[in-house]
Each structure stands twice: as structure tokens, then as C-alpha cells.
């Protein structure tokens, strides 16, 4: 008698856009069944699309500016990840064949689940688009990653294995594919699969301008002064194309200190609104209906351009 093994599709989300992409994939492909969502940040999801969801209670929104608070945030996050791994293990039995969908193996939890599954059972791995990560080779600081590995292993008891070539591990034979919006432009296009997405159409409102924030840049290697100068340049450009009656809608990046942008906005515009919804902009722009959109160094602009109907 032929032995048939049970199948399970495991998805791990550490950002709202991850869940949005996963749910487009599940809606588009009826072969993706028995879905398990690992949701450590208790992010919003469509209940009807998931067979099972394991929620955590971590705050994955990163807003810290000074070094001490950054360290505290990372320690708290890693401790939360350790607790979440204990919660997840019982749902990852060895008698299943798995499809594992993840976005970035620099994330400790995504990395841990990847190696936990690959060491214990039969698994097919799939990377899923994470901003512009799938389209370039980021600079990899192996010293920093090795330090993270030591902390995870000896302090938290979580095994973290750094990726030397690319955070998606897409070049490895252990990864079958990556789902991206523009397969031909991605790294490893021969492994790339079209990521399904919804087209966007709306009738724009006059005098409504959307600015998509990149607040995480205040923690970039260039420093906060560089970030402030880029913001001022962006807002000056917006000002030349608007009037005193224009409504400015600023949507901060879900990570970072948006107060920097808010203070500059207060000094430059009389009529602005902070749009604090962490939903990916592609999923909520039809409620804003801007007639102009501004940003800098944001992958959301690329996603919008692709999604707008021609």
C-alpha cells in the first residue's frame, strides 16, 4: 500500500505587506491548501483564507532612535521570538510534507523556522517579495550577523544561521522559487514566479496629495541629518506643486520615528494629515484618492506604479 504524506503550507509574516502578498498568492492559486500562518506580531489577516493561524503578541513596529533603546527593542523582540518558537513547534510535526513561504532569512524567526523544517522533514522553500530586497544584493555585514548568531544561540537558545550571499537564500538549491512582481528584473529570474497582485483604479480627488514616508531612514548609515535633508527637499518639491488649499496626507513607514517628518510638515504646511494605518499603501490608497503621489527611496512607489491600471 502506497504511503501518502500529509501536506501543509506554512507562511511566516513579520510585516503587513507580507500577509497581503501571501493572501494574494492563496487567492490566486487553488493548489495552496492547508495553510498555516505564523503571525508573531498579531497583524491583521483574512480569516477565510487560512486553515490555521498562530498569533503572537510582539510589537514589530520599530520606532527607536537612540542606541540604548534600539538594543532594548532588539532584546525584547528576540525574547518574544523565543517564546513564539515554543508555541509553534507543536504545530510543525515531522509526518508532514511542507511548503515554507518566507521573506527574509536575516529575520531570526524566519531563519529558525527555515532550518527547523529543513533539518527534520521534507520541505519545499519559497521566498516571497520583500520590498526591493529581491532585486539587488545588499551589503552583508558578516561580523554583525555572527554576533547575532552568538547571542541567539548562547543567550536565547535559538539557532540562527547567517546567509552569506543574499538574505533570501535564493541561490541555494534548497530554495525552489521566489514570488516577485517583476520576475525578469529580479535576482535569479530563472527561479522567479509572478507574484499576483490587485490592479488599482480610483477617481482622484482634486487638491489631495499623498506623501509616502521612509521614516526608517533616520536609522540609516547616512544618519538623521541626511534623512532630514532628504525630507526637506521632498517637501519643498511638494510645495512647488501645491497650493494653500491642498490637503497633504503623510503616510509614515510602519517603522521609524515619524515625529521627525511630522515636525517638518508642521513648519511647511498648514493643511496636512498623518495617515497612521499600517496597511500597505497598495491596499488603502483607494480610500485616500490622491491626484499626486510623492516619496523617495520607497519600494511602495514601485508597487503602486505596477498596480495602477494603464
Tab-separated table of C-alpha atoms in Angstrom, residues 20 24 181 197-204 210 212 280-290 293 300-310:
chain	number	residue	atom	x	y	z
A	20	UNK	CA	-1.011	40.991	1.860
A	24	UNK	CA	-2.947	37.311	-2.946
A	181	UNK	CA	6.135	41.457	-9.037
A	197	UNK	CA	-1.475	41.496	-7.107
A	198	UNK	CA	-4.633	43.543	-7.485
A	199	UNK	CA	-4.865	46.333	-10.034
A	200	UNK	CA	-5.639	49.769	-8.594
A	201	UNK	CA	-8.189	52.173	-10.007
A	202	UNK	CA	-9.890	55.193	-8.457
A	203	UNK	CA	-11.135	58.634	-9.412
A	204	UNK	CA	-8.622	61.017	-7.811
A	210	UNK	CA	-0.088	61.703	-0.777
A	212	UNK	CA	4.730	58.068	1.373
A	280	UNK	CA	0.238	48.525	2.828
A	281	UNK	CA	-0.469	51.624	0.746
A	282	UNK	CA	-1.475	49.482	-2.246
A	283	UNK	CA	-4.392	48.197	-0.162
A	284	UNK	CA	-5.629	51.528	1.197
A	285	UNK	CA	-4.826	54.174	-1.444
A	286	UNK	CA	-8.329	53.964	-2.922
A	287	UNK	CA	-9.594	55.454	0.331
A	288	UNK	CA	-7.225	58.431	0.041
A	289	UNK	CA	-7.669	59.024	-3.720
A	290	UNK	CA	-4.677	61.362	-4.219
A	293	UNK	CA	1.969	60.957	-5.008
A	300	UNK	CA	5.821	51.269	-2.284
A	301	UNK	CA	6.095	53.685	-5.214
A	302	UNK	CA	7.233	50.824	-7.453
A	303	UNK	CA	4.373	48.623	-6.264
A	304	UNK	CA	1.857	51.387	-6.967
A	305	UNK	CA	3.232	52.047	-10.425
A	306	UNK	CA	2.899	48.374	-11.315
A	307	UNK	CA	-0.603	48.106	-9.864
A	308	UNK	CA	-2.166	51.203	-11.438
A	309	UNK	CA	-4.339	50.433	-14.407
A	310	UNK	CA	-2.938	51.770	-17.653
